[in-house]
């Protein structure tokens, strides 16, 4: 089934060119089925690019998904036109009375700051608490995953000596997990961060299962059955050129940065990078949405009224 997004959203034209099935608002109203309500709290600076990345991954699932774009209310975006935010986004305060089948919180380029020094940390804490009552399943990405792991379980993030940057091989720790259905035993995932969470901290009492990790860059994907939460500490949603643009930006700014690991053929940044993670990104989001669909309340108003674990 297609994804339902606003008719004028810039992502629409991009996804249509790529062959992603999109449903217009009039057609959606004729469908005799309740679409899954998925919220995206977009903390990334280039919001248009990020919303396109996530819509792309959700738009190839066989279920109807209605995407709601959400932003922090007290934070002014520097890299997205205000008109775009007004036209397509709602603040969390405007949606907090609603229930969502799924809710995604993205990464943010503020990972070197202590959580308490982030200008919108207090609002984010309220949003994280709200997900426990108004969201059936939450999906946290990169810094968003670190923030949620700290907020819910006190799992610390640690600063790296140098940036973990590139495309790294990862190991499938739990082939029987419904989230990893169809996954290879090992596979590539983009990594771009200055901090990490550590496997020992995850294993030290937190009710998390580490599904995917890398010998080079550590934990990647963890799940928490009781809270219906997924923690993705890397950027599986990235486009083919996302790492290239980060690298080119840093080189142009004179920032000391190495060539992204395992990204360019022969580590030659003059060559076109290859996307080695696209299929697994679609698998992960398809598996997540399938689990949400199978376990969420038929009446969306019943979300949060009783525990609804995704995996028995």
PDB file of C-alpha atoms in Angstrom:
ATOM      1  CA  UNK A   1       0.000   0.000   0.000  1.00  0.00           C
ATOM      2  CA  UNK A   2       1.160   3.565  -0.538  1.00  0.00           C
ATOM      3  CA  UNK A   3       2.235   6.145   1.989  1.00  0.00           C
ATOM      4  CA  UNK A   4      -0.060   9.118   2.500  1.00  0.00           C
ATOM      5  CA  UNK A   5       1.785  12.431   2.730  1.00  0.00           C
ATOM      6  CA  UNK A   6       0.613  15.999   2.037  1.00  0.00           C
ATOM      7  CA  UNK A   7       0.065  16.595  -1.670  1.00  0.00           C
ATOM      8  CA  UNK A   8       2.479  19.549  -1.825  1.00  0.00           C
ATOM      9  CA  UNK A   9       5.304  18.113   0.325  1.00  0.00           C
ATOM     10  CA  UNK A  10       8.617  18.359  -1.611  1.00  0.00           C
ATOM     11  CA  UNK A  11       9.338  14.692  -0.854  1.00  0.00           C
ATOM     12  CA  UNK A  12       6.332  13.726  -2.968  1.00  0.00           C
ATOM     13  CA  UNK A  13       7.933  14.558  -6.325  1.00  0.00           C
ATOM     14  CA  UNK A  14      11.219  12.862  -5.372  1.00  0.00           C
ATOM     15  CA  UNK A  15       9.508   9.665  -4.224  1.00  0.00           C
ATOM     16  CA  UNK A  16       7.247   9.557  -7.262  1.00  0.00           C
ATOM     17  CA  UNK A  17      10.300   9.689  -9.552  1.00  0.00           C
ATOM     18  CA  UNK A  18      11.784   6.769  -7.611  1.00  0.00           C
ATOM     19  CA  UNK A  19       8.654   4.674  -8.063  1.00  0.00           C
ATOM     20  CA  UNK A  20       7.525   4.806  -4.425  1.00  0.00           C
ATOM     21  CA  UNK A  21       3.760   4.365  -4.207  1.00  0.00           C
ATOM     22  CA  UNK A  22       2.090   7.545  -2.918  1.00  0.00           C
ATOM     23  CA  UNK A  23      -1.579   7.986  -2.138  1.00  0.00           C
ATOM     24  CA  UNK A  24      -3.249  11.339  -2.582  1.00  0.00           C
ATOM     25  CA  UNK A  25      -5.555  12.594   0.119  1.00  0.00           C
ATOM     26  CA  UNK A  26      -8.778  12.039  -1.874  1.00  0.00           C
ATOM     27  CA  UNK A  27      -7.901   8.413  -2.616  1.00  0.00           C
ATOM     28  CA  UNK A  28      -6.978   7.776   1.024  1.00  0.00           C
ATOM     29  CA  UNK A  29     -10.424   8.883   2.136  1.00  0.00           C
ATOM     30  CA  UNK A  30     -11.983   6.189  -0.056  1.00  0.00           C
ATOM     31  CA  UNK A  31      -9.916   3.371   1.466  1.00  0.00           C
ATOM     32  CA  UNK A  32     -11.963   1.191   3.826  1.00  0.00           C
ATOM     33  CA  UNK A  33      -9.027   0.612   6.160  1.00  0.00           C
ATOM     34  CA  UNK A  34      -7.507   2.458   9.074  1.00  0.00           C
ATOM     35  CA  UNK A  35      -4.074   3.727   8.026  1.00  0.00           C
ATOM     36  CA  UNK A  36      -1.259   3.379  10.506  1.00  0.00           C
ATOM     37  CA  UNK A  37      -0.582   6.726  12.142  1.00  0.00           C
ATOM     38  CA  UNK A  38       3.179   7.325  12.215  1.00  0.00           C
ATOM     39  CA  UNK A  39       4.702  10.507  13.651  1.00  0.00           C
ATOM     40  CA  UNK A  40       8.181  11.762  12.761  1.00  0.00           C
ATOM     41  CA  UNK A  41       9.835  14.146  15.226  1.00  0.00           C
ATOM     42  CA  UNK A  42      12.449  15.604  12.902  1.00  0.00           C
ATOM     43  CA  UNK A  43      15.469  17.004  14.768  1.00  0.00           C
ATOM     44  CA  UNK A  44      17.862  16.998  11.797  1.00  0.00           C
ATOM     45  CA  UNK A  45      18.936  20.355  10.357  1.00  0.00           C
ATOM     46  CA  UNK A  46      17.945  19.561   6.753  1.00  0.00           C
ATOM     47  CA  UNK A  47      14.368  18.607   7.487  1.00  0.00           C
ATOM     48  CA  UNK A  48      13.281  18.283   3.853  1.00  0.00           C
ATOM     49  CA  UNK A  49      15.985  15.730   3.140  1.00  0.00           C
ATOM     50  CA  UNK A  50      15.315  13.788   6.335  1.00  0.00           C
ATOM     51  CA  UNK A  51      11.552  13.611   5.868  1.00  0.00           C
ATOM     52  CA  UNK A  52      12.162  12.311   2.336  1.00  0.00           C
ATOM     53  CA  UNK A  53      14.499   9.594   3.621  1.00  0.00           C
ATOM     54  CA  UNK A  54      12.002   8.262   6.138  1.00  0.00           C
ATOM     55  CA  UNK A  55       9.006   8.593   3.820  1.00  0.00           C
ATOM     56  CA  UNK A  56      10.936   6.578   1.221  1.00  0.00           C
ATOM     57  CA  UNK A  57      11.469   3.709   3.659  1.00  0.00           C
ATOM     58  CA  UNK A  58       7.864   3.666   4.831  1.00  0.00           C
ATOM     59  CA  UNK A  59       6.393   4.118   1.372  1.00  0.00           C
ATOM     60  CA  UNK A  60       7.403   0.656   0.156  1.00  0.00           C
ATOM     61  CA  UNK A  61       5.600  -1.314   2.866  1.00  0.00           C
ATOM     62  CA  UNK A  62       2.381  -3.186   1.928  1.00  0.00           C
ATOM     63  CA  UNK A  63       0.336  -1.190   4.456  1.00  0.00           C
ATOM     64  CA  UNK A  64      -1.213   2.244   4.312  1.00  0.00           C
ATOM     65  CA  UNK A  65       0.779   4.689   6.416  1.00  0.00           C
ATOM     66  CA  UNK A  66      -0.198   8.267   7.229  1.00  0.00           C
ATOM     67  CA  UNK A  67       2.861  10.325   8.144  1.00  0.00           C
ATOM     68  CA  UNK A  68       2.620  13.297  10.506  1.00  0.00           C
ATOM     69  CA  UNK A  69       5.644  15.618  10.618  1.00  0.00           C
ATOM     70  CA  UNK A  70       6.406  16.994  14.077  1.00  0.00           C
ATOM     71  CA  UNK A  71       8.903  19.544  15.369  1.00  0.00           C
ATOM     72  CA  UNK A  72      10.083  20.912  18.680  1.00  0.00           C
ATOM     73  CA  UNK A  73       8.002  23.917  19.602  1.00  0.00           C
ATOM     74  CA  UNK A  74      10.640  26.153  21.178  1.00  0.00           C
ATOM     75  CA  UNK A  75      13.468  25.535  18.698  1.00  0.00           C
ATOM     76  CA  UNK A  76      14.016  27.654  15.569  1.00  0.00           C
ATOM     77  CA  UNK A  77      15.329  25.687  12.589  1.00  0.00           C
ATOM     78  CA  UNK A  78      18.281  27.297  10.813  1.00  0.00           C
ATOM     79  CA  UNK A  79      18.411  25.189   7.651  1.00  0.00           C
ATOM     80  CA  UNK A  80      14.756  24.768   6.698  1.00  0.00           C
ATOM     81  CA  UNK A  81      12.536  27.590   5.398  1.00  0.00           C
ATOM     82  CA  UNK A  82       9.978  28.754   7.928  1.00  0.00           C
ATOM     83  CA  UNK A  83       7.274  28.516   5.254  1.00  0.00           C
ATOM     84  CA  UNK A  84       7.976  24.778   4.922  1.00  0.00           C
ATOM     85  CA  UNK A  85       7.652  24.249   8.652  1.00  0.00           C
ATOM     86  CA  UNK A  86       4.411  26.202   8.807  1.00  0.00           C
ATOM     87  CA  UNK A  87       2.942  24.348   5.834  1.00  0.00           C
ATOM     88  CA  UNK A  88       3.859  20.778   6.734  1.00  0.00           C
ATOM     89  CA  UNK A  89       4.851  20.502  10.406  1.00  0.00           C
ATOM     90  CA  UNK A  90       2.993  20.573  13.671  1.00  0.00           C
ATOM     91  CA  UNK A  91       4.614  21.239  17.011  1.00  0.00           C
ATOM     92  CA  UNK A  92       4.503  18.494  19.593  1.00  0.00           C
ATOM     93  CA  UNK A  93       2.143  20.657  21.651  1.00  0.00           C
ATOM     94  CA  UNK A  94      -0.275  20.557  18.711  1.00  0.00           C
ATOM     95  CA  UNK A  95      -0.248  16.737  18.438  1.00  0.00           C
ATOM     96  CA  UNK A  96       0.246  15.625  22.036  1.00  0.00           C
ATOM     97  CA  UNK A  97      -3.466  14.897  22.515  1.00  0.00           C
ATOM     98  CA  UNK A  98      -3.314  12.365  19.667  1.00  0.00           C
ATOM     99  CA  UNK A  99      -2.390   8.670  19.704  1.00  0.00           C
ATOM    100  CA  UNK A 100       0.133   7.195  17.257  1.00  0.00           C
ATOM    101  CA  UNK A 101       0.758   3.626  16.177  1.00  0.00           C
ATOM    102  CA  UNK A 102       4.426   4.470  15.654  1.00  0.00           C
ATOM    103  CA  UNK A 103       6.621   7.456  16.451  1.00  0.00           C
ATOM    104  CA  UNK A 104      10.146   8.130  15.156  1.00  0.00           C
ATOM    105  CA  UNK A 105      12.628  10.510  16.794  1.00  0.00           C
ATOM    106  CA  UNK A 106      15.578  11.305  14.551  1.00  0.00           C
ATOM    107  CA  UNK A 107      19.187  12.084  15.239  1.00  0.00           C
ATOM    108  CA  UNK A 108      20.531  15.612  15.722  1.00  0.00           C
ATOM    109  CA  UNK A 109      24.016  17.140  15.187  1.00  0.00           C
ATOM    110  CA  UNK A 110      24.455  17.990  18.880  1.00  0.00           C
ATOM    111  CA  UNK A 111      25.891  14.753  20.212  1.00  0.00           C
ATOM    112  CA  UNK A 112      28.968  16.317  21.846  1.00  0.00           C
ATOM    113  CA  UNK A 113      26.739  18.420  24.097  1.00  0.00           C
ATOM    114  CA  UNK A 114      25.674  16.946  27.436  1.00  0.00           C
ATOM    115  CA  UNK A 115      21.983  16.127  27.165  1.00  0.00           C
ATOM    116  CA  UNK A 116      21.087  18.659  29.831  1.00  0.00           C
ATOM    117  CA  UNK A 117      22.736  21.463  27.808  1.00  0.00           C
ATOM    118  CA  UNK A 118      20.589  20.866  24.714  1.00  0.00           C
ATOM    119  CA  UNK A 119      18.242  23.839  24.436  1.00  0.00           C
ATOM    120  CA  UNK A 120      15.160  21.672  23.936  1.00  0.00           C
ATOM    121  CA  UNK A 121      16.090  18.885  26.363  1.00  0.00           C
ATOM    122  CA  UNK A 122      13.224  19.602  28.774  1.00  0.00           C
ATOM    123  CA  UNK A 123      10.657  19.425  25.977  1.00  0.00           C
ATOM    124  CA  UNK A 124      12.254  16.280  24.588  1.00  0.00           C
ATOM    125  CA  UNK A 125      12.031  14.615  28.000  1.00  0.00           C
ATOM    126  CA  UNK A 126       8.315  15.383  28.070  1.00  0.00           C
ATOM    127  CA  UNK A 127       7.958  13.940  24.567  1.00  0.00           C
ATOM    128  CA  UNK A 128       9.795  10.753  25.560  1.00  0.00           C
ATOM    129  CA  UNK A 129       7.530  10.341  28.569  1.00  0.00           C
ATOM    130  CA  UNK A 130       4.494  11.012  26.346  1.00  0.00           C
ATOM    131  CA  UNK A 131       5.493   8.145  24.038  1.00  0.00           C
ATOM    132  CA  UNK A 132       4.897   5.716  26.915  1.00  0.00           C
ATOM    133  CA  UNK A 133       1.177   6.568  26.966  1.00  0.00           C
ATOM    134  CA  UNK A 134       0.322   7.871  23.488  1.00  0.00           C
ATOM    135  CA  UNK A 135       2.485   5.730  21.191  1.00  0.00           C
ATOM    136  CA  UNK A 136       2.277   2.005  20.539  1.00  0.00           C
ATOM    137  CA  UNK A 137       5.871   1.638  19.253  1.00  0.00           C
ATOM    138  CA  UNK A 138       8.736   4.153  19.264  1.00  0.00           C
ATOM    139  CA  UNK A 139      11.741   4.102  16.925  1.00  0.00           C
ATOM    140  CA  UNK A 140      14.739   6.216  17.969  1.00  0.00           C
ATOM    141  CA  UNK A 141      17.569   7.071  15.539  1.00  0.00           C
ATOM    142  CA  UNK A 142      21.258   7.892  16.297  1.00  0.00           C
ATOM    143  CA  UNK A 143      21.339  10.822  18.783  1.00  0.00           C
ATOM    144  CA  UNK A 144      17.625  10.284  19.367  1.00  0.00           C
ATOM    145  CA  UNK A 145      18.409   6.678  20.367  1.00  0.00           C
ATOM    146  CA  UNK A 146      21.192   7.794  22.710  1.00  0.00           C
ATOM    147  CA  UNK A 147      18.896  10.397  24.267  1.00  0.00           C
ATOM    148  CA  UNK A 148      16.133   7.826  24.806  1.00  0.00           C
ATOM    149  CA  UNK A 149      18.564   5.239  26.238  1.00  0.00           C
ATOM    150  CA  UNK A 150      19.833   7.855  28.689  1.00  0.00           C
ATOM    151  CA  UNK A 151      16.361   9.107  29.612  1.00  0.00           C
ATOM    152  CA  UNK A 152      14.740   5.710  30.132  1.00  0.00           C
ATOM    153  CA  UNK A 153      17.686   3.648  31.392  1.00  0.00           C
ATOM    154  CA  UNK A 154      20.588   5.934  32.329  1.00  0.00           C
ATOM    155  CA  UNK A 155      22.818   4.460  29.591  1.00  0.00           C
ATOM    156  CA  UNK A 156      25.637   6.929  29.033  1.00  0.00           C
ATOM    157  CA  UNK A 157      27.024   8.123  25.734  1.00  0.00           C
ATOM    158  CA  UNK A 158      30.815   8.242  25.467  1.00  0.00           C
ATOM    159  CA  UNK A 159      32.884  10.607  23.334  1.00  0.00           C
ATOM    160  CA  UNK A 160      35.083   8.927  20.734  1.00  0.00           C
ATOM    161  CA  UNK A 161      38.700   9.869  20.068  1.00  0.00           C
ATOM    162  CA  UNK A 162      37.854  10.255  16.404  1.00  0.00           C
ATOM    163  CA  UNK A 163      34.603  10.270  14.501  1.00  0.00           C
ATOM    164  CA  UNK A 164      33.082   6.907  13.581  1.00  0.00           C
ATOM    165  CA  UNK A 165      32.488   7.719   9.943  1.00  0.00           C
ATOM    166  CA  UNK A 166      31.775   5.482   6.997  1.00  0.00           C
ATOM    167  CA  UNK A 167      30.042   2.251   6.082  1.00  0.00           C
ATOM    168  CA  UNK A 168      30.831  -0.605   8.467  1.00  0.00           C
ATOM    169  CA  UNK A 169      30.048  -4.300   8.527  1.00  0.00           C
ATOM    170  CA  UNK A 170      27.575  -5.298  11.218  1.00  0.00           C
ATOM    171  CA  UNK A 171      26.682  -8.632  12.776  1.00  0.00           C
ATOM    172  CA  UNK A 172      23.179 -10.079  13.102  1.00  0.00           C
ATOM    173  CA  UNK A 173      22.971 -11.234  16.732  1.00  0.00           C
ATOM    174  CA  UNK A 174      19.349 -12.337  16.615  1.00  0.00           C
ATOM    175  CA  UNK A 175      18.258 -13.866  13.278  1.00  0.00           C
ATOM    176  CA  UNK A 176      14.970 -14.999  14.858  1.00  0.00           C
ATOM    177  CA  UNK A 177      13.942 -11.448  15.755  1.00  0.00           C
ATOM    178  CA  UNK A 178      10.934 -10.320  13.703  1.00  0.00           C
ATOM    179  CA  UNK A 179      12.715  -7.009  13.169  1.00  0.00           C
ATOM    180  CA  UNK A 180      15.552  -8.800  11.366  1.00  0.00           C
ATOM    181  CA  UNK A 181      13.445 -11.078   9.160  1.00  0.00           C
ATOM    182  CA  UNK A 182      15.242 -11.423   5.828  1.00  0.00           C
ATOM    183  CA  UNK A 183      18.499  -9.930   7.118  1.00  0.00           C
ATOM    184  CA  UNK A 184      21.862 -11.389   6.151  1.00  0.00           C
ATOM    185  CA  UNK A 185      24.234 -12.726   8.800  1.00  0.00           C
ATOM    186  CA  UNK A 186      26.309  -9.588   8.295  1.00  0.00           C
ATOM    187  CA  UNK A 187      25.596  -6.410   6.357  1.00  0.00           C
ATOM    188  CA  UNK A 188      26.712  -2.796   5.896  1.00  0.00           C
ATOM    189  CA  UNK A 189      25.246   0.238   7.658  1.00  0.00           C
ATOM    190  CA  UNK A 190      26.323   3.926   7.512  1.00  0.00           C
ATOM    191  CA  UNK A 191      27.804   5.369  10.697  1.00  0.00           C
ATOM    192  CA  UNK A 192      28.387   9.061  11.377  1.00  0.00           C
ATOM    193  CA  UNK A 193      28.862  10.065  15.005  1.00  0.00           C
ATOM    194  CA  UNK A 194      31.339  11.393  17.544  1.00  0.00           C
ATOM    195  CA  UNK A 195      29.864   9.426  20.452  1.00  0.00           C
ATOM    196  CA  UNK A 196      28.812   5.883  21.239  1.00  0.00           C
ATOM    197  CA  UNK A 197      26.924   3.735  23.660  1.00  0.00           C
ATOM    198  CA  UNK A 198      28.729   0.597  24.798  1.00  0.00           C
ATOM    199  CA  UNK A 199      27.570  -2.982  24.729  1.00  0.00           C
ATOM    200  CA  UNK A 200      28.646  -3.526  28.349  1.00  0.00           C
ATOM    201  CA  UNK A 201      26.358  -0.693  29.451  1.00  0.00           C
ATOM    202  CA  UNK A 202      23.440  -2.150  27.489  1.00  0.00           C
ATOM    203  CA  UNK A 203      24.010  -5.588  29.002  1.00  0.00           C
ATOM    204  CA  UNK A 204      24.407  -4.221  32.543  1.00  0.00           C
ATOM    205  CA  UNK A 205      20.835  -4.501  33.683  1.00  0.00           C
ATOM    206  CA  UNK A 206      18.926  -2.491  31.085  1.00  0.00           C
ATOM    207  CA  UNK A 207      15.949  -4.416  29.628  1.00  0.00           C
ATOM    208  CA  UNK A 208      17.368  -4.143  26.115  1.00  0.00           C
ATOM    209  CA  UNK A 209      18.329  -6.849  23.646  1.00  0.00           C
ATOM    210  CA  UNK A 210      21.247  -5.985  21.374  1.00  0.00           C
ATOM    211  CA  UNK A 211      20.152  -7.191  17.940  1.00  0.00           C
ATOM    212  CA  UNK A 212      22.903  -5.756  15.729  1.00  0.00           C
ATOM    213  CA  UNK A 213      26.465  -4.637  16.465  1.00  0.00           C
ATOM    214  CA  UNK A 214      29.809  -4.022  14.818  1.00  0.00           C
ATOM    215  CA  UNK A 215      33.278  -5.007  16.001  1.00  0.00           C
ATOM    216  CA  UNK A 216      34.488  -1.612  14.761  1.00  0.00           C
ATOM    217  CA  UNK A 217      31.737   0.747  15.900  1.00  0.00           C
ATOM    218  CA  UNK A 218      29.852  -1.118  18.635  1.00  0.00           C
ATOM    219  CA  UNK A 219      26.079  -1.328  19.236  1.00  0.00           C
ATOM    220  CA  UNK A 220      23.828  -0.551  16.308  1.00  0.00           C
ATOM    221  CA  UNK A 221      20.286  -1.781  16.976  1.00  0.00           C
ATOM    222  CA  UNK A 222      18.629  -2.693  20.259  1.00  0.00           C
ATOM    223  CA  UNK A 223      15.052  -3.514  21.143  1.00  0.00           C
ATOM    224  CA  UNK A 224      13.025  -3.178  24.319  1.00  0.00           C
ATOM    225  CA  UNK A 225       9.998  -5.457  24.382  1.00  0.00           C
ATOM    226  CA  UNK A 226       8.267  -3.973  27.423  1.00  0.00           C
ATOM    227  CA  UNK A 227       8.279  -0.473  25.977  1.00  0.00           C
ATOM    228  CA  UNK A 228       7.800  -1.420  22.312  1.00  0.00           C
ATOM    229  CA  UNK A 229      10.954   0.543  21.505  1.00  0.00           C
ATOM    230  CA  UNK A 230      13.674   0.247  18.882  1.00  0.00           C
ATOM    231  CA  UNK A 231      17.023   2.012  19.281  1.00  0.00           C
ATOM    232  CA  UNK A 232      19.049   2.479  16.071  1.00  0.00           C
ATOM    233  CA  UNK A 233      22.374   4.120  16.962  1.00  0.00           C
ATOM    234  CA  UNK A 234      23.456   4.637  13.335  1.00  0.00           C
ATOM    235  CA  UNK A 235      21.995   6.184  10.183  1.00  0.00           C
ATOM    236  CA  UNK A 236      20.458   3.327   8.237  1.00  0.00           C
ATOM    237  CA  UNK A 237      18.077   5.853   6.651  1.00  0.00           C
ATOM    238  CA  UNK A 238      20.883   7.755   4.867  1.00  0.00           C
ATOM    239  CA  UNK A 239      20.826   8.378   1.117  1.00  0.00           C
ATOM    240  CA  UNK A 240      23.631   7.133  -1.113  1.00  0.00           C
ATOM    241  CA  UNK A 241      25.321  10.553  -1.018  1.00  0.00           C
ATOM    242  CA  UNK A 242      24.704  11.602   2.608  1.00  0.00           C
ATOM    243  CA  UNK A 243      28.195  10.644   3.811  1.00  0.00           C
ATOM    244  CA  UNK A 244      29.765  12.262   0.745  1.00  0.00           C
ATOM    245  CA  UNK A 245      28.024  15.540   1.482  1.00  0.00           C
ATOM    246  CA  UNK A 246      29.178  15.438   5.109  1.00  0.00           C
ATOM    247  CA  UNK A 247      32.736  14.686   4.007  1.00  0.00           C
ATOM    248  CA  UNK A 248      32.762  17.423   1.338  1.00  0.00           C
ATOM    249  CA  UNK A 249      31.327  19.918   3.834  1.00  0.00           C
ATOM    250  CA  UNK A 250      34.021  19.165   6.413  1.00  0.00           C
ATOM    251  CA  UNK A 251      36.832  19.275   3.842  1.00  0.00           C
ATOM    252  CA  UNK A 252      35.585  22.637   2.545  1.00  0.00           C
ATOM    253  CA  UNK A 253      35.461  23.966   6.110  1.00  0.00           C
ATOM    254  CA  UNK A 254      39.021  22.814   6.831  1.00  0.00           C
ATOM    255  CA  UNK A 255      37.835  20.311   9.445  1.00  0.00           C
ATOM    256  CA  UNK A 256      40.174  17.383  10.035  1.00  0.00           C
ATOM    257  CA  UNK A 257      38.226  14.377   8.765  1.00  0.00           C
ATOM    258  CA  UNK A 258      39.272  11.083   7.237  1.00  0.00           C
ATOM    259  CA  UNK A 259      37.793   9.571   4.095  1.00  0.00           C
ATOM    260  CA  UNK A 260      34.628   7.678   5.122  1.00  0.00           C
ATOM    261  CA  UNK A 261      35.519   4.053   5.822  1.00  0.00           C
ATOM    262  CA  UNK A 262      34.309   1.501   3.262  1.00  0.00           C
ATOM    263  CA  UNK A 263      32.280   4.056   1.333  1.00  0.00           C
ATOM    264  CA  UNK A 264      34.115   5.073  -1.825  1.00  0.00           C
ATOM    265  CA  UNK A 265      35.439   2.400  -4.218  1.00  0.00           C
ATOM    266  CA  UNK A 266      39.144   1.955  -3.370  1.00  0.00           C
ATOM    267  CA  UNK A 267      38.711   4.761  -0.790  1.00  0.00           C
ATOM    268  CA  UNK A 268      38.908   7.255  -3.652  1.00  0.00           C
ATOM    269  CA  UNK A 269      36.628  10.252  -2.911  1.00  0.00           C
ATOM    270  CA  UNK A 270      36.651  11.245  -6.594  1.00  0.00           C
ATOM    271  CA  UNK A 271      34.645   8.098  -7.407  1.00  0.00           C
ATOM    272  CA  UNK A 272      30.916   7.585  -7.040  1.00  0.00           C
ATOM    273  CA  UNK A 273      30.068   5.927  -3.684  1.00  0.00           C
ATOM    274  CA  UNK A 274      28.068   2.710  -3.708  1.00  0.00           C
ATOM    275  CA  UNK A 275      24.970   2.139  -1.590  1.00  0.00           C
ATOM    276  CA  UNK A 276      25.426  -1.184   0.222  1.00  0.00           C
ATOM    277  CA  UNK A 277      22.691  -0.760   2.858  1.00  0.00           C
ATOM    278  CA  UNK A 278      19.535   0.213   0.951  1.00  0.00           C
ATOM    279  CA  UNK A 279      17.907  -3.238   0.990  1.00  0.00           C
ATOM    280  CA  UNK A 280      18.439  -3.709   4.729  1.00  0.00           C
ATOM    281  CA  UNK A 281      17.068  -0.241   5.472  1.00  0.00           C
ATOM    282  CA  UNK A 282      13.848  -1.141   3.647  1.00  0.00           C
ATOM    283  CA  UNK A 283      13.736  -4.509   5.405  1.00  0.00           C
ATOM    284  CA  UNK A 284      14.097  -2.988   8.847  1.00  0.00           C
ATOM    285  CA  UNK A 285      11.387  -0.392   8.379  1.00  0.00           C
ATOM    286  CA  UNK A 286       9.109  -2.888   6.654  1.00  0.00           C
ATOM    287  CA  UNK A 287       9.555  -5.345   9.536  1.00  0.00           C
ATOM    288  CA  UNK A 288       8.924  -2.640  12.128  1.00  0.00           C
ATOM    289  CA  UNK A 289       5.742  -1.435  10.436  1.00  0.00           C
ATOM    290  CA  UNK A 290       4.552  -5.029  10.047  1.00  0.00           C
ATOM    291  CA  UNK A 291       5.036  -5.626  13.780  1.00  0.00           C
ATOM    292  CA  UNK A 292       3.221  -2.388  14.590  1.00  0.00           C
ATOM    293  CA  UNK A 293       0.332  -3.360  12.320  1.00  0.00           C
ATOM    294  CA  UNK A 294      -0.014  -6.812  13.851  1.00  0.00           C
ATOM    295  CA  UNK A 295      -0.033  -5.629  17.445  1.00  0.00           C
ATOM    296  CA  UNK A 296      -1.451  -2.108  17.623  1.00  0.00           C
ATOM    297  CA  UNK A 297      -4.971  -1.457  18.879  1.00  0.00           C
ATOM    298  CA  UNK A 298      -7.766  -1.645  16.295  1.00  0.00           C
ATOM    299  CA  UNK A 299      -9.242   1.435  17.952  1.00  0.00           C
ATOM    300  CA  UNK A 300      -6.331   3.873  18.046  1.00  0.00           C
ATOM    301  CA  UNK A 301      -7.859   5.500  21.112  1.00  0.00           C
ATOM    302  CA  UNK A 302      -7.026   2.364  23.115  1.00  0.00           C
ATOM    303  CA  UNK A 303      -3.267   2.828  22.665  1.00  0.00           C
ATOM    304  CA  UNK A 304      -1.620   3.248  26.043  1.00  0.00           C
ATOM    305  CA  UNK A 305      -4.477   1.750  28.027  1.00  0.00           C
ATOM    306  CA  UNK A 306      -2.741  -1.591  28.586  1.00  0.00           C
ATOM    307  CA  UNK A 307       0.642  -3.152  27.768  1.00  0.00           C
ATOM    308  CA  UNK A 308       0.868  -4.273  24.132  1.00  0.00           C
ATOM    309  CA  UNK A 309       4.242  -5.996  23.650  1.00  0.00           C
ATOM    310  CA  UNK A 310       5.281  -6.367  20.026  1.00  0.00           C
ATOM    311  CA  UNK A 311       7.047  -9.699  20.518  1.00  0.00           C
ATOM    312  CA  UNK A 312       5.682 -12.467  22.720  1.00  0.00           C
TER     313      UNK A 312
END
